[in-house]
PDB file of C-alpha atoms in Angstrom:
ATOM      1  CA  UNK A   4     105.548  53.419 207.342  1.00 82.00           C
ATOM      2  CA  UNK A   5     106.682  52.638 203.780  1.00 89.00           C
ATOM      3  CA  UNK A   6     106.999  55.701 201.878  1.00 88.00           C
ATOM      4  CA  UNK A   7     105.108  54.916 199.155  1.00 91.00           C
ATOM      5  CA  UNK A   8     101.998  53.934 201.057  1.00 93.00           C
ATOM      6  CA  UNK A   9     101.754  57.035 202.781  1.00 94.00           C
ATOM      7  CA  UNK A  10     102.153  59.413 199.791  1.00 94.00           C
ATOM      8  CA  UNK A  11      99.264  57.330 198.394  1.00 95.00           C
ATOM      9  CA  UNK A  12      97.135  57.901 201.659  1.00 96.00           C
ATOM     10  CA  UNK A  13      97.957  61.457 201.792  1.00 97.00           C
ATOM     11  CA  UNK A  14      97.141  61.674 197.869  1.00 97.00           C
ATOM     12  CA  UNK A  15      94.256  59.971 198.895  1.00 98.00           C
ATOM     13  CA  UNK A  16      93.171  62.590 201.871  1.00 98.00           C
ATOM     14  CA  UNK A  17      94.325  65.416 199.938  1.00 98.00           C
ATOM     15  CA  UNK A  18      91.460  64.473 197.277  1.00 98.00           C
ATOM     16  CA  UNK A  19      88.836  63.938 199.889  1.00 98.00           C
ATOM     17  CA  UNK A  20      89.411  66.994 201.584  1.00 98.00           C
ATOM     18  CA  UNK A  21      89.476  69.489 198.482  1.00 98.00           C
ATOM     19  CA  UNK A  22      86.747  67.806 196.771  1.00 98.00           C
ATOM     20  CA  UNK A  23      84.787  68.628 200.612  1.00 98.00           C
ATOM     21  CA  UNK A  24      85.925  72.156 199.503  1.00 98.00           C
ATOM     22  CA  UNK A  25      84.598  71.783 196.241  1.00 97.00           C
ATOM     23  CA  UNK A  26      80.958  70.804 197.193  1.00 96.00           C
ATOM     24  CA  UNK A  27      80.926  72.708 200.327  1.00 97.00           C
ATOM     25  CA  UNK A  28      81.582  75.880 197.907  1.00 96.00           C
ATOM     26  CA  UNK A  29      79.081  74.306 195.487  1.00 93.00           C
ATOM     27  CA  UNK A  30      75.938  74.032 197.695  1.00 92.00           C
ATOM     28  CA  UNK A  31      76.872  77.115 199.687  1.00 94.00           C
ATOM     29  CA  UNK A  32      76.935  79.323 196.077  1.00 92.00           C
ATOM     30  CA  UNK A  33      73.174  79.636 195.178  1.00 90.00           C
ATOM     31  CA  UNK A  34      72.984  81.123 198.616  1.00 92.00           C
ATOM     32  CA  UNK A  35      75.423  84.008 196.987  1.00 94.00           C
ATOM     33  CA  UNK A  36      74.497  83.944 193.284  1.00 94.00           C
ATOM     34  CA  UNK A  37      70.954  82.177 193.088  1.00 94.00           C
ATOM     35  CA  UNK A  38      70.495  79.456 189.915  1.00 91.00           C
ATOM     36  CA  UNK A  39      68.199  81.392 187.260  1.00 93.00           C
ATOM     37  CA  UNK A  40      64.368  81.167 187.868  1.00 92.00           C
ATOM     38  CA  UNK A  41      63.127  77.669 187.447  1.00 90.00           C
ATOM     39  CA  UNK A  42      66.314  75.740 187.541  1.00 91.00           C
ATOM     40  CA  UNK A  43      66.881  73.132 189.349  1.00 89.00           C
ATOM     41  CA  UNK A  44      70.801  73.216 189.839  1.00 84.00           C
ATOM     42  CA  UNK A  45      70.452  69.503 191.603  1.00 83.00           C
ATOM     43  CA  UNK A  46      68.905  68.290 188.102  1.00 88.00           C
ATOM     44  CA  UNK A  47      71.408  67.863 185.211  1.00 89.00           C
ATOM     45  CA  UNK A  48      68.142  67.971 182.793  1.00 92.00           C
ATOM     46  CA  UNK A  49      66.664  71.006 184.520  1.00 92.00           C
ATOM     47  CA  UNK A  50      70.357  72.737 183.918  1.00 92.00           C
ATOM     48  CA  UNK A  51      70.190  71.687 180.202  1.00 92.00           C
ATOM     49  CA  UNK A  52      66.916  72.558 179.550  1.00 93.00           C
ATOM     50  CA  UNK A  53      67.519  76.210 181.022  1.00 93.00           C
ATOM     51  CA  UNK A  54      71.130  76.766 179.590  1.00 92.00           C
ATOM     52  CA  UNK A  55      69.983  79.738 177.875  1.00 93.00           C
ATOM     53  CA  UNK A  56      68.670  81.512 181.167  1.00 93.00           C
ATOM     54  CA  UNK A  57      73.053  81.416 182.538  1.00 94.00           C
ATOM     55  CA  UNK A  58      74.697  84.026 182.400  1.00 94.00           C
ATOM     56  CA  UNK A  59      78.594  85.059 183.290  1.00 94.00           C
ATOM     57  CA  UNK A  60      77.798  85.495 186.746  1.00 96.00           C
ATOM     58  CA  UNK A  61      76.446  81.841 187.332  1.00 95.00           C
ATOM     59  CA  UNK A  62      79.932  80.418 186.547  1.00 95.00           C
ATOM     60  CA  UNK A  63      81.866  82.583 189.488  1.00 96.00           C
ATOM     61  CA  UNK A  64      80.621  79.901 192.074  1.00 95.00           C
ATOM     62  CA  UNK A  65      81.778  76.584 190.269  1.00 95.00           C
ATOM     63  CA  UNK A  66      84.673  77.946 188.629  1.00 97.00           C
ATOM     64  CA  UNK A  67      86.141  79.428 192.518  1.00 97.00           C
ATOM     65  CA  UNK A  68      84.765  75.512 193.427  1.00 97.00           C
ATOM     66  CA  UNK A  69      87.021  73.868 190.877  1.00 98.00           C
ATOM     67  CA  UNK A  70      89.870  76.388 191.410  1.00 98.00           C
ATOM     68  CA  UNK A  71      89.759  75.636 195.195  1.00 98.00           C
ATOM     69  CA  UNK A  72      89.129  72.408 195.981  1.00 98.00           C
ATOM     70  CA  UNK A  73      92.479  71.571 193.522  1.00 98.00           C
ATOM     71  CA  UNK A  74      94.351  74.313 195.333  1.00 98.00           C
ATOM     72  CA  UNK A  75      93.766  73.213 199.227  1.00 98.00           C
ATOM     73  CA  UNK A  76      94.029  69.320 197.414  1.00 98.00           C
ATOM     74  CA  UNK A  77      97.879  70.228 196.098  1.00 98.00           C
ATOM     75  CA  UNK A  78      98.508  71.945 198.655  1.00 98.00           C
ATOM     76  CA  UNK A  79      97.795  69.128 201.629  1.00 97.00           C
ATOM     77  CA  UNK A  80      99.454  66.599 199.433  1.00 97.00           C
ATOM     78  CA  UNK A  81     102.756  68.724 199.120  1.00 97.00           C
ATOM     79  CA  UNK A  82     102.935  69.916 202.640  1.00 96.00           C
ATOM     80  CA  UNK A  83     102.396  66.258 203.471  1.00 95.00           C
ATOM     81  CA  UNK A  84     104.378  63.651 200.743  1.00 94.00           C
ATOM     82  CA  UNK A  85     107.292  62.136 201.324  1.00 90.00           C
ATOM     83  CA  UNK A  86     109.257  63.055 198.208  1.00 91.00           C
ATOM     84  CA  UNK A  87     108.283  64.018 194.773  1.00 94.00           C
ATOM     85  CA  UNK A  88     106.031  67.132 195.800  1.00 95.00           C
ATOM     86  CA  UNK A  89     105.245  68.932 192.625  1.00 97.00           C
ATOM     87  CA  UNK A  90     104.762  65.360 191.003  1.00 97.00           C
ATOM     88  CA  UNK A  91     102.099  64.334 193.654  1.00 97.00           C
ATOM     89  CA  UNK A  92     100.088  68.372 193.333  1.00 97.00           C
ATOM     90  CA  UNK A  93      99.811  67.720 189.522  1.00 98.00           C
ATOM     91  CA  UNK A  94      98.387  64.117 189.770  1.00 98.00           C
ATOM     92  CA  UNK A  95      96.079  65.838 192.646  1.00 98.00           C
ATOM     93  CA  UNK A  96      95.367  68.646 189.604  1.00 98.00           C
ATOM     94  CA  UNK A  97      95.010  65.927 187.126  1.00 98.00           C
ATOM     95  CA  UNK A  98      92.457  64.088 189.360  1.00 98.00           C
ATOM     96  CA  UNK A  99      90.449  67.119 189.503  1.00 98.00           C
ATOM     97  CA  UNK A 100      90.467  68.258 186.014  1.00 98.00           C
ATOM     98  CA  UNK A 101      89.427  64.462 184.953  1.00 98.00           C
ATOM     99  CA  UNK A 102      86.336  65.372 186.515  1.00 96.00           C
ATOM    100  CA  UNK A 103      85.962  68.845 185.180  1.00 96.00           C
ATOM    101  CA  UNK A 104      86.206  67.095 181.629  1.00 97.00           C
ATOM    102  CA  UNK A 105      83.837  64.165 182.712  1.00 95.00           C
ATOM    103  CA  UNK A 106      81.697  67.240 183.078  1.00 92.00           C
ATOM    104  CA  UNK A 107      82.301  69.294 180.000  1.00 93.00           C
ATOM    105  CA  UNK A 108      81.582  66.125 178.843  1.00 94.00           C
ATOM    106  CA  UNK A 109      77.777  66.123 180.406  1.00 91.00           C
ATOM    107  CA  UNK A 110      77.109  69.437 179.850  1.00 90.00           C
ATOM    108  CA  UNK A 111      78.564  70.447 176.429  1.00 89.00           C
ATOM    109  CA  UNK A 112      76.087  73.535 176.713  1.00 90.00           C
ATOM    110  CA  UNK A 113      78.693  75.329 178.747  1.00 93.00           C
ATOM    111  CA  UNK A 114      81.168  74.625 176.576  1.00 93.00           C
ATOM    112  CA  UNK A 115      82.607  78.357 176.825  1.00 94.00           C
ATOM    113  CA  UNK A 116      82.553  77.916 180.468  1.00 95.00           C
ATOM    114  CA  UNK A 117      84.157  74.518 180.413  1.00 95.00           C
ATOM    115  CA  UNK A 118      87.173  75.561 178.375  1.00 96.00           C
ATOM    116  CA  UNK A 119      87.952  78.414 180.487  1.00 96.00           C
ATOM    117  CA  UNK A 120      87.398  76.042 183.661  1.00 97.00           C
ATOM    118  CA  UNK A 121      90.024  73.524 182.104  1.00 97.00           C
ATOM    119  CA  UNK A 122      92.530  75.846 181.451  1.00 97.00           C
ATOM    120  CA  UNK A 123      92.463  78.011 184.710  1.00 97.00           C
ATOM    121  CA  UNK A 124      90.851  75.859 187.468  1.00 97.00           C
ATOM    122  CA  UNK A 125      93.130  72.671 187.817  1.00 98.00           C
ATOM    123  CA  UNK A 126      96.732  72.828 186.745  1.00 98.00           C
ATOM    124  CA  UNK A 127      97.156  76.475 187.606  1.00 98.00           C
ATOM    125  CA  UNK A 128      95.530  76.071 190.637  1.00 98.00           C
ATOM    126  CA  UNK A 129      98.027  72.608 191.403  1.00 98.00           C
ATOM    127  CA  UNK A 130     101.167  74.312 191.153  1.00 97.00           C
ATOM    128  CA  UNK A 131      99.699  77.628 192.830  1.00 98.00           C
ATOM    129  CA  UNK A 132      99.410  74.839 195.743  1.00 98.00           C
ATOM    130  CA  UNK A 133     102.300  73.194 195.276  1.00 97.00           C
ATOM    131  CA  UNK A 134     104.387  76.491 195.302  1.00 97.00           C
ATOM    132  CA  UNK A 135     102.519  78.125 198.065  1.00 97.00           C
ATOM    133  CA  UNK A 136     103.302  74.538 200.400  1.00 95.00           C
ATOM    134  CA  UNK A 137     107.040  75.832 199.879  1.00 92.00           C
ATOM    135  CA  UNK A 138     108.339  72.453 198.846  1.00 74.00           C
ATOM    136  CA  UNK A 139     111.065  72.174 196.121  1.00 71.00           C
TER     137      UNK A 139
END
């Protein structure tokens, strides 16, 4: 198989499978740190409305999702690519963190929050995956 159509396939499994670990963290986390009382965490307008009931401890559960969804995603795609292995984690990273900003974007209430996300939960977490594949 040409090279350069199965680096995109594995880029493109390597997405799917640690944004699965991203929303498999994100509905099982209000079973470990419940949404404040009346929110409805499915309802971007319920969140909004109720921004002042978060606190610190409602941003564990989405910040570990962010942080390891990109980390199994970088690391799959640099166990698996052809060549080019750190290149490939950071474009998985870069994926990821598009859609943390997309929503920072939505939810500039959390703007704290999103900064920290930004910074620690996608590039970090590429090259912690990249390095921890043991590729060059």
């Amino acid at each position: 198989m040409n090279p350069t159509l199965k680096n995109f396939l594995f880029v493109i499994l390597a997405l799917l499978i640690g944004g699965m670990v991203n929303m498999g963290i994100i509905v099982l986390g209000p079973n470990i740190i419940p949404s404040p009382e009346g929110v409805n965490p499915q309802d971007i307008n319920s969140i909004k409305e109720n921004a002042n009931l978060y606190s610190a401890k409602h941003f564990i559960i989405p910040f570990l999702a962010h942080a390891l969804g990109t980390l199994v995603g970088a690391f799959i795609i640099a166990k698996l690519a052809s060549t080019h292995h750190k290149k490939f984690a950071l474009i998985v990273g870069a994926v990821f963190c598009l859609g943390g900003i997309i929503m920072a974007i939505g939810l500039p209430e959390f703007w704290k929050f999103s900064i920290i996300d930004i910074l620690l939960a996608y590039f970090p977490m590429a090259l912690l995956g990249w390095s921890m594949a043991g590729k060059p």
